[in-house]
PDB file of C-alpha atoms in Angstrom:
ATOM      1  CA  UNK A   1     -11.415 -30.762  22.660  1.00  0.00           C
ATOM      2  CA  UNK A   2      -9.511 -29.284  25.452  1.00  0.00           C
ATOM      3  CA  UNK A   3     -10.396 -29.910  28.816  1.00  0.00           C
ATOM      4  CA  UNK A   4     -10.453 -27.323  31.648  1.00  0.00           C
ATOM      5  CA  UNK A   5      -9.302 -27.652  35.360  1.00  0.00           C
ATOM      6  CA  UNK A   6     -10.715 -24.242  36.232  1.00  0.00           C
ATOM      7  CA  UNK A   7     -13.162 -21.642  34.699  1.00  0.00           C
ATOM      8  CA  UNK A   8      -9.940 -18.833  34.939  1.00  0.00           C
ATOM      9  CA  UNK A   9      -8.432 -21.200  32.286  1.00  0.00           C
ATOM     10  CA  UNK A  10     -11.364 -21.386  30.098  1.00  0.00           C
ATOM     11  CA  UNK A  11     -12.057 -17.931  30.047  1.00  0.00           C
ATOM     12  CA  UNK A  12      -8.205 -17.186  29.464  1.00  0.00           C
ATOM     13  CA  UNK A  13      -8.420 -19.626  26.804  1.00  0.00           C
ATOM     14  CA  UNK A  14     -11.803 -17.654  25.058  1.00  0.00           C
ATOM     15  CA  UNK A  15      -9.889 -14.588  25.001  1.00  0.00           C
ATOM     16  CA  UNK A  16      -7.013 -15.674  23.212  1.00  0.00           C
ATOM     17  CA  UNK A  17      -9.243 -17.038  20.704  1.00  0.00           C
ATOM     18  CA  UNK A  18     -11.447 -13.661  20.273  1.00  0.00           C
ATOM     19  CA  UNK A  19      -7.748 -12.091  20.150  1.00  0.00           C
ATOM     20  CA  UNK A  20      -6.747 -14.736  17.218  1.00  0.00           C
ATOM     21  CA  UNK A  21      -9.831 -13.970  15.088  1.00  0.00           C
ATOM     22  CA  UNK A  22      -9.493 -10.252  15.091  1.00  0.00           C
ATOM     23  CA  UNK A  23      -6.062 -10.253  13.919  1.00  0.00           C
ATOM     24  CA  UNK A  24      -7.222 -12.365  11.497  1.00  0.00           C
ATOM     25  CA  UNK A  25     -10.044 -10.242  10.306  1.00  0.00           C
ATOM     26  CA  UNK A  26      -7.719  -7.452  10.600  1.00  0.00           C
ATOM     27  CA  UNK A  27      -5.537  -9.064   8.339  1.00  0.00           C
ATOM     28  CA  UNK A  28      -7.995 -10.061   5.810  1.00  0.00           C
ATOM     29  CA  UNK A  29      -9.288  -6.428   5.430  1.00  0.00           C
ATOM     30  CA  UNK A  30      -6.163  -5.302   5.160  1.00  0.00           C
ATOM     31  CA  UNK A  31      -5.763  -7.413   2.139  1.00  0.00           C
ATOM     32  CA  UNK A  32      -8.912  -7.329   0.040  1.00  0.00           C
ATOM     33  CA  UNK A  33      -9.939  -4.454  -2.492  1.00  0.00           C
ATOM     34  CA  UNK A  34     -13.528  -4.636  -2.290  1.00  0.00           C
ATOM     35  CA  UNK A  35     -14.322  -2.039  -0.062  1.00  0.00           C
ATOM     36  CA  UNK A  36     -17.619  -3.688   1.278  1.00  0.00           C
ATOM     37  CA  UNK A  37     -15.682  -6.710   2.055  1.00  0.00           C
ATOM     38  CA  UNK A  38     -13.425  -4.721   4.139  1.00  0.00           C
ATOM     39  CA  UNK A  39     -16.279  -2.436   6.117  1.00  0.00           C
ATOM     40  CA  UNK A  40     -17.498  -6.539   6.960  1.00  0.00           C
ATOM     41  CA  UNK A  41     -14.040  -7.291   8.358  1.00  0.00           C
ATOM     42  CA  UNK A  42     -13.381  -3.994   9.560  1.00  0.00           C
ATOM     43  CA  UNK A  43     -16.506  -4.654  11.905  1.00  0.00           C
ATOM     44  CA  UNK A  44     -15.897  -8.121  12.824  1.00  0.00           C
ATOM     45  CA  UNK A  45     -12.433  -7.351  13.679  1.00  0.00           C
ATOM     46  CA  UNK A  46     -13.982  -4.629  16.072  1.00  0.00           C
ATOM     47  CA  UNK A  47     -16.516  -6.724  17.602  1.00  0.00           C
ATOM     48  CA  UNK A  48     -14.010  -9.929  18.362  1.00  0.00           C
ATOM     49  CA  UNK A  49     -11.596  -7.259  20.034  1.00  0.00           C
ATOM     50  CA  UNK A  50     -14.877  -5.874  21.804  1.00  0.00           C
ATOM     51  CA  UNK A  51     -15.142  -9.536  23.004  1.00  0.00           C
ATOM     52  CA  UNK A  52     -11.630  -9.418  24.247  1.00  0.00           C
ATOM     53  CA  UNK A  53     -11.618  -6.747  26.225  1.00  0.00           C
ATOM     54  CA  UNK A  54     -15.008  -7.403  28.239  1.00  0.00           C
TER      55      UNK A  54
END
């Protein structure tokens, strides 16, 4: 578990996770062929980049 001096370095920190996971959802929807599979990622990846960008 990391440890943070200042809440700037946490928040920083949260944001380049959110930013991690959507790529990765991106990714994964970009791969599968189910089509319902990929409207779930499609929407995850939305929301985690919503997350990034508030």
């Amino acid at each position: 578990m990391s440890h943070f001096s200042q809440v700037r370095d946490l928040l920083k920190h949260n944001q380049q996770q959110h930013s991690q996971i959507a790529q990765f959802y991106a990714g994964l929807a970009a791969q599968t062929s189910n089509p319902r599979a990929a409207m779930l990622l499609t929407t995850l990846h939305q929301h985690e980049t919503q997350l990034v960008t508030n």
